[in-house]
Tab-separated table of C-alpha atoms and ligand atoms in Angstrom:
chain	number	residue	atom	x	y	z
A	1	MET	CA	9.719	85.820	90.857
A	2	THR	CA	12.803	85.312	88.766
A	3	ALA	CA	15.634	87.678	89.656
A	4	LYS	CA	17.213	90.196	87.363
A	5	ILE	CA	21.015	89.537	87.163
A	6	LEU	CA	23.427	92.144	88.441
A	7	ASP	CA	26.074	91.668	85.821
A	8	GLY	CA	29.317	92.560	87.581
A	9	LYS	CA	31.455	91.754	84.501
A	10	ALA	CA	29.542	94.371	82.434
A	11	ILE	CA	29.391	96.962	85.151
A	12	ALA	CA	33.125	96.517	85.838
A	13	GLU	CA	33.938	96.846	82.128
A	14	GLU	CA	31.926	100.115	81.975
A	15	LEU	CA	33.820	101.374	85.058
A	16	ARG	CA	37.252	100.374	83.692
A	17	ASN	CA	36.536	102.118	80.359
A	18	SER	CA	35.510	105.335	82.131
A	19	ILE	CA	38.731	105.122	84.229
A	20	LYS	CA	40.743	104.636	81.040
A	21	ASP	CA	39.149	107.807	79.444
A	22	GLU	CA	39.872	109.821	82.532
A	23	VAL	CA	43.503	108.662	82.652
A	24	GLU	CA	44.024	109.728	79.058
A	25	ARG	CA	42.360	113.113	79.769
A	26	GLN	CA	44.685	113.622	82.738
A	27	VAL	CA	47.786	112.522	80.759
A	28	ALA	CA	46.883	114.964	77.934
A	29	GLN	CA	46.961	117.719	80.615
A	30	GLY	CA	50.498	116.761	81.656
A	31	ASN	CA	49.623	114.648	84.741
A	32	LYS	CA	51.238	111.322	85.602
A	33	ARG	CA	49.694	107.940	84.870
A	34	PRO	CA	48.364	106.312	88.047
A	35	GLY	CA	50.998	103.834	89.405
A	36	LEU	CA	49.888	100.652	91.230
A	37	ALA	CA	52.126	98.216	93.021
A	38	VAL	CA	50.636	94.859	93.850
A	39	ILE	CA	52.967	92.887	96.081
A	40	MET	CA	52.507	89.093	96.028
A	41	VAL	CA	54.514	86.855	98.378
A	42	GLY	CA	54.533	83.139	97.365
A	43	GLU	CA	52.657	81.055	94.923
A	44	ASP	CA	49.064	80.723	96.061
A	45	PRO	CA	47.339	79.606	92.817
A	46	ALA	CA	44.151	81.667	93.308
A	47	SER	CA	46.242	84.771	94.158
A	48	GLN	CA	48.363	84.228	90.966
A	49	VAL	CA	45.073	84.455	88.910
A	50	TYR	CA	43.875	87.649	90.750
A	51	VAL	CA	47.328	89.319	90.515
A	52	ARG	CA	47.560	88.517	86.802
A	53	ASN	CA	44.133	89.992	86.287
A	54	LYS	CA	45.072	93.074	88.254
A	55	LYS	CA	48.139	93.574	86.165
A	56	LEU	CA	46.103	93.111	82.964
A	57	ALA	CA	43.480	95.563	84.128
A	58	CYS	CA	46.219	98.138	84.902
A	59	GLU	CA	47.725	97.842	81.486
A	60	LYS	CA	44.347	98.220	79.707
A	61	ALA	CA	43.406	101.276	81.783
A	62	GLY	CA	46.720	102.979	80.996
A	63	PHE	CA	48.120	102.679	84.548
A	64	LYS	CA	51.759	102.168	85.374
A	65	ASP	CA	52.187	98.638	86.774
A	66	VAL	CA	55.010	98.350	89.306
A	67	SER	CA	54.021	95.023	90.775
A	68	GLU	CA	56.445	92.687	92.610
A	69	VAL	CA	56.164	88.903	92.916
A	70	LEU	CA	58.381	87.684	95.739
A	71	PRO	CA	59.384	84.159	96.612
A	72	ALA	CA	57.538	82.460	99.545
A	73	SER	CA	60.866	82.550	101.464
A	74	THR	CA	60.811	86.427	101.537
A	75	SER	CA	61.086	87.690	105.137
A	76	GLN	CA	58.803	90.139	106.916
A	77	GLU	CA	61.676	92.692	106.976
A	78	GLU	CA	62.209	92.382	103.240
A	79	VAL	CA	58.457	93.043	102.608
A	80	LEU	CA	58.531	96.055	105.010
A	81	ALA	CA	61.660	97.423	103.242
A	82	LEU	CA	59.911	97.108	99.793
A	83	ILE	CA	56.817	99.022	101.167
A	84	ASP	CA	59.139	101.787	102.553
A	85	LYS	CA	60.639	102.134	99.117
A	86	LEU	CA	57.252	102.236	97.444
A	87	ASN	CA	55.843	104.691	99.969
A	88	ALA	CA	58.630	107.102	99.013
A	89	ASP	CA	58.152	106.742	95.220
A	90	ASP	CA	56.130	109.604	93.739
A	91	ASP	CA	55.263	107.463	90.650
A	92	VAL	CA	53.504	104.921	92.897
A	93	HIS	CA	50.012	106.079	93.935
A	94	GLY	CA	48.663	102.761	95.249
A	95	ILE	CA	50.216	99.837	97.153
A	96	ILE	CA	48.536	96.556	98.068
A	97	VAL	CA	49.775	93.208	99.456
A	98	GLN	CA	47.776	90.345	97.959
A	99	LEU	CA	46.156	88.218	100.677
A	100	PRO	CA	46.609	85.560	101.935
A	101	VAL	CA	50.358	85.800	102.693
A	102	PRO	CA	52.550	82.874	103.830
A	103	ASP	CA	52.309	81.876	107.541
A	104	HIS	CA	55.602	83.496	108.570
A	105	ILE	CA	54.396	86.886	107.380
A	106	ASN	CA	52.380	89.077	109.784
A	107	PRO	CA	49.708	90.753	107.572
A	108	GLU	CA	48.666	93.347	110.119
A	109	GLU	CA	52.156	94.793	110.463
A	110	ILE	CA	52.521	94.881	106.596
A	111	ILE	CA	49.131	96.646	106.129
A	112	GLU	CA	49.972	99.218	108.765
A	113	ARG	CA	53.342	100.031	106.990
A	114	ILE	CA	51.550	101.064	103.810
A	115	HIS	CA	51.051	104.837	103.819
A	116	PRO	CA	47.331	105.473	104.487
A	117	CYS	CA	47.106	107.730	101.422
A	118	LYS	CA	48.448	104.886	99.216
A	119	ASP	CA	46.384	102.209	100.916
A	120	VAL	CA	44.167	101.433	97.802
A	121	ASP	CA	42.830	98.253	99.519
A	122	GLY	CA	41.467	100.446	102.271
A	123	PHE	CA	42.716	97.946	104.905
A	124	HIS	CA	44.910	100.303	107.041
A	125	PRO	CA	43.319	101.081	110.404
A	126	TYR	CA	43.318	104.752	109.463
A	127	ASN	CA	41.058	104.154	106.504
A	128	VAL	CA	38.841	101.678	108.395
A	129	GLY	CA	38.540	104.330	111.062
A	130	ARG	CA	37.588	106.968	108.547
A	131	LEU	CA	34.949	104.683	107.125
A	132	ALA	CA	33.600	103.922	110.666
A	133	THR	CA	33.386	107.682	111.519
A	134	ARG	CA	31.592	108.625	108.228
A	135	MET	CA	34.626	110.333	106.745
A	136	PRO	CA	35.487	107.682	104.073
A	137	GLN	CA	38.598	108.189	102.142
A	138	LEU	CA	39.874	104.885	100.625
A	139	MET	CA	37.378	102.027	100.953
A	140	PRO	CA	37.939	98.299	100.626
A	141	CYS	CA	37.433	97.216	96.963
A	142	THR	CA	35.015	94.360	97.303
A	143	PRO	CA	32.331	96.085	99.473
A	144	HIS	CA	32.751	99.360	97.582
A	145	GLY	CA	32.340	97.446	94.322
A	146	VAL	CA	29.151	95.943	95.785
A	147	MET	CA	27.880	99.547	96.530
A	148	THR	CA	28.508	100.527	92.792
A	149	MET	CA	26.496	97.447	91.777
A	150	LEU	CA	23.631	98.241	94.173
A	151	ALA	CA	23.444	101.761	92.735
A	152	LYS	CA	22.713	100.128	89.356
A	153	THR	CA	19.498	98.564	90.738
A	154	GLY	CA	18.095	102.069	91.397
A	155	ILE	CA	16.738	100.852	94.698
A	156	PRO	CA	17.314	103.276	97.623
A	157	LEU	CA	19.205	101.587	100.515
A	158	ARG	CA	17.848	103.959	103.183
A	159	GLY	CA	15.754	102.009	105.601
A	160	LEU	CA	16.310	98.573	104.047
A	161	ASN	CA	16.894	95.618	106.330
A	162	ALA	CA	20.395	94.526	105.215
A	163	VAL	CA	21.922	91.307	106.546
A	164	VAL	CA	25.645	90.762	106.032
A	165	VAL	CA	26.796	87.204	106.450
A	166	GLY	CA	30.532	86.970	107.329
A	167	ALA	CA	32.483	89.446	109.454
A	168	SER	CA	35.870	89.536	107.727
A	169	ASN	CA	38.034	92.693	107.536
A	170	ILE	CA	38.055	92.377	103.711
A	171	VAL	CA	34.341	92.050	103.120
A	172	GLY	CA	31.829	91.782	105.993
A	173	VAL	CA	32.872	94.632	108.360
A	174	PRO	CA	33.487	97.322	105.718
A	175	MET	CA	30.327	96.164	103.964
A	176	MET	CA	28.386	96.743	107.194
A	177	LEU	CA	29.871	100.180	107.515
A	178	GLU	CA	29.145	101.212	103.923
A	179	LEU	CA	25.526	100.104	104.174
A	180	LEU	CA	25.174	101.811	107.559
A	181	ASN	CA	26.478	105.056	106.013
A	182	GLU	CA	23.728	104.754	103.408
A	183	ARG	CA	21.174	104.517	106.306
A	184	ALA	CA	20.337	100.833	105.816
A	185	THR	CA	19.457	98.945	109.094
A	186	VAL	CA	22.318	96.473	109.191
A	187	THR	CA	22.704	93.170	110.942
A	188	ILE	CA	26.096	91.320	110.640
A	189	CYS	CA	26.128	87.502	111.139
A	190	HIS	CA	29.102	85.356	111.832
A	191	SER	CA	30.037	81.823	113.072
A	192	ALA	CA	28.425	82.431	116.504
A	193	THR	CA	25.135	83.688	115.084
A	194	LYS	CA	22.094	81.678	116.196
A	195	ASP	CA	19.508	80.812	113.522
A	196	LEU	CA	21.108	82.262	110.397
A	197	ALA	CA	18.164	81.187	108.373
A	198	GLU	CA	15.905	83.409	110.404
A	199	GLN	CA	18.210	86.377	110.026
A	200	VAL	CA	18.606	85.946	106.280
A	201	GLY	CA	14.847	85.357	105.933
A	202	ARG	CA	13.989	88.880	107.055
A	203	ALA	CA	16.557	90.640	104.906
A	204	ASP	CA	15.524	93.019	102.076
A	205	LEU	CA	19.238	92.873	101.089
A	206	VAL	CA	21.592	89.999	101.863
A	207	VAL	CA	25.366	90.125	101.247
A	208	VAL	CA	27.153	86.817	101.783
A	209	GLY	CA	31.045	86.450	102.032
A	210	VAL	CA	32.014	83.367	103.976
A	211	GLY	CA	33.816	81.109	101.595
A	212	ILE	CA	31.561	78.071	102.107
A	213	PRO	CA	29.880	76.780	98.854
A	214	ASN	CA	26.051	77.026	98.898
A	215	MET	CA	25.989	77.901	102.626
A	216	VAL	CA	22.973	80.111	102.303
A	217	LYS	CA	20.071	78.120	101.159
A	218	GLY	CA	17.877	79.475	98.343
A	219	ASP	CA	14.597	78.920	100.378
A	220	TRP	CA	15.856	81.153	103.190
A	221	ILE	CA	15.629	84.185	100.905
A	222	LYS	CA	12.679	86.498	101.350
A	223	ASP	CA	10.605	87.085	98.195
A	224	GLY	CA	11.929	90.108	96.407
A	225	ALA	CA	15.217	90.447	98.274
A	226	ILE	CA	18.518	91.591	96.656
A	227	VAL	CA	21.098	88.874	96.938
A	228	ILE	CA	24.790	89.669	96.651
A	229	ASP	CA	27.083	86.664	96.680
A	230	VAL	CA	30.765	87.529	97.406
A	231	GLY	CA	31.839	83.848	97.701
A	232	ILE	CA	34.140	82.355	95.098
A	233	ASN	CA	34.658	78.636	95.722
A	234	ARG	CA	36.506	76.368	93.324
A	235	MET	CA	34.828	72.940	93.250
A	236	ASP	CA	36.425	69.516	92.553
A	237	ASP	CA	35.234	69.660	88.959
A	238	GLY	CA	37.156	72.993	88.510
A	239	LYS	CA	33.915	75.064	88.355
A	240	LEU	CA	33.394	78.141	90.555
A	241	CYS	CA	30.490	78.366	92.875
A	242	GLY	CA	29.266	81.012	95.326
A	243	ASP	CA	28.161	80.973	98.972
A	244	VAL	CA	24.466	81.114	98.020
A	245	GLU	CA	22.411	78.288	96.516
A	246	TYR	CA	21.978	80.293	93.255
A	247	ASP	CA	19.442	78.151	91.310
A	248	VAL	CA	16.863	78.270	94.161
A	249	ALA	CA	17.644	81.806	95.359
A	250	LYS	CA	17.257	83.291	91.846
A	251	GLU	CA	13.576	82.203	91.841
A	252	LYS	CA	12.900	84.253	95.024
A	253	ALA	CA	15.166	87.320	94.688
A	254	SER	CA	14.464	90.525	92.826
A	255	TRP	CA	18.163	90.903	91.899
A	256	ILE	CA	21.062	88.494	92.231
A	257	THR	CA	24.776	88.406	91.463
A	258	PRO	CA	26.147	85.372	89.636
A	259	VAL	CA	29.418	83.576	90.387
A	260	PRO	CA	31.616	83.945	88.379
A	261	GLY	CA	30.880	87.266	86.727
A	262	GLY	CA	29.382	89.078	89.749
A	263	VAL	CA	31.238	90.767	92.568
A	264	GLY	CA	34.714	89.428	91.602
A	265	PRO	CA	35.314	91.628	88.520
A	266	MET	CA	34.051	94.672	90.546
A	267	THR	CA	36.904	94.117	93.062
A	268	ILE	CA	39.531	94.719	90.424
A	269	ALA	CA	37.690	97.704	88.753
A	270	THR	CA	37.290	99.338	92.198
A	271	LEU	CA	41.032	98.864	92.851
A	272	LEU	CA	41.692	100.948	89.731
A	273	GLU	CA	39.121	103.491	90.849
A	274	ASN	CA	40.753	103.885	94.217
A	275	THR	CA	44.240	104.273	92.615
A	276	MET	CA	42.947	106.831	90.225
A	277	LYS	CA	41.416	108.681	93.171
A	278	VAL	CA	44.893	108.881	94.890
A	279	ALA	CA	46.528	109.969	91.704
A	280	TYR	CA	44.137	112.827	90.766
A	281	GLN	CA	41.803	113.665	93.666
A	282	LEU	CA	42.986	112.808	97.064
A	283	ASP	CA	44.320	115.728	99.163
A	284	CYS	CA	46.529	113.779	101.564
A	285	LYS	CA	46.845	115.573	104.862
A	286	LEU	CA	49.157	112.999	106.391
A	287	LYS	CA	52.954	113.158	106.344
B	1	LIG	N1	44.971	92.496	98.983
B	1	LIG	C1	43.882	91.894	98.701
B	1	LIG	N2	43.786	90.521	98.799
B	1	LIG	C2	42.571	89.953	98.551
B	1	LIG	C3	41.433	90.733	98.103
B	1	LIG	C4	41.566	92.142	98.105
B	1	LIG	O1	40.594	92.872	97.799
B	1	LIG	N3	42.799	92.642	98.382
B	1	LIG	N4	40.331	90.069	97.683
B	1	LIG	C5	40.364	88.624	97.358
B	1	LIG	C6	40.858	88.272	96.038
B	1	LIG	N5	40.534	89.247	94.879
B	1	LIG	C7	41.315	90.323	94.841
B	1	LIG	O2	42.397	90.427	95.293
B	1	LIG	C8	39.708	88.873	93.836
B	1	LIG	C9	38.907	87.703	93.842
B	1	LIG	C10	38.128	87.449	92.722
B	1	LIG	C11	38.146	88.165	91.548
B	1	LIG	C12	37.431	87.745	90.357
B	1	LIG	O3	37.461	88.462	89.329
B	1	LIG	N6	36.804	86.590	90.312
B	1	LIG	C13	36.236	86.035	89.101
B	1	LIG	C14	36.586	84.597	88.920
B	1	LIG	C15	38.143	84.517	88.699
B	1	LIG	C16	38.567	83.031	88.649
B	1	LIG	O4	38.497	82.469	87.545
B	1	LIG	O5	39.045	82.533	89.682
B	1	LIG	C17	34.732	86.163	89.242
B	1	LIG	O6	34.218	86.166	90.388
B	1	LIG	O7	34.085	86.275	88.186
B	1	LIG	C18	39.005	89.279	91.547
B	1	LIG	C19	39.774	89.569	92.653
B	1	LIG	C20	41.209	87.946	98.430
B	1	LIG	N7	42.467	88.653	98.472
B	2	MG	MG1	50.284	84.780	109.101
């Protein structure tokens, strides 16, 4: 079997265009443009690319971009003070802090300072708790973007054996919760998992987000499985490569995401989707 490609670039473009249309409709009715603040501390080269792409996506969708790039020497207190200011600003609907942050910054304290109703990354313990108790509000962009892609396959998730490889707060854990909420039978694997090949080999759906190039071997994949590769690894030759051995896996899978052009673009489109939700839909019950 040769897999069909889940084209994240195309699905993300379709989503961004529908968001842009909705923004113009709302603005024509006298509502505000969604405002997004991306805070970046320091000069991590990969983060610079992602933040630039987020700003570009904001502009194209008709959002107000109020992003702030701060020097690596910025203190924890200065970042917290900026978040307090943005929390109080009615033109700002979404706030995120680009990760990773420099070593002297404590990301947990920063994430908890963002008002849960402006937490468009869905990383605040309030939003993680809502997802875990089946009352989702704002969901992390990468896993939620994967759910949008999975819907495009038309394959029902209910009852599927889903194996998530990687247990990070950004990808693996919220991915597990999203799939569980759709009634998949979910296994989550991590660095202490014994016999990863066996776990992956019985999966109808495998989602991999570990950041190790080609870590999941193509011949582990069960015939006809759906393979979602969240890894984006830059190789010595400058090329990007995923966490799954793509060329072999694509001969076994029914659907597969490429890298680049798979999950990555969905992360940014979903960030816009979350911000628009805050601007026009969310009825925030928290002070
Ligand atoms: N605050 C956050 N920090 C980070 C997140 C996040 O969701 N919130 N996720 C990642 C980085 N990320 C978004 O921030 C991200 C990663 C990759 C892409 C993307 O479009 N990738 C392209 C390739 C781009 C390239 O040339 O490097 C692709 O896969 O096709 C978008 C966003 C960690 N930090
Ligand atoms: Mg740190």
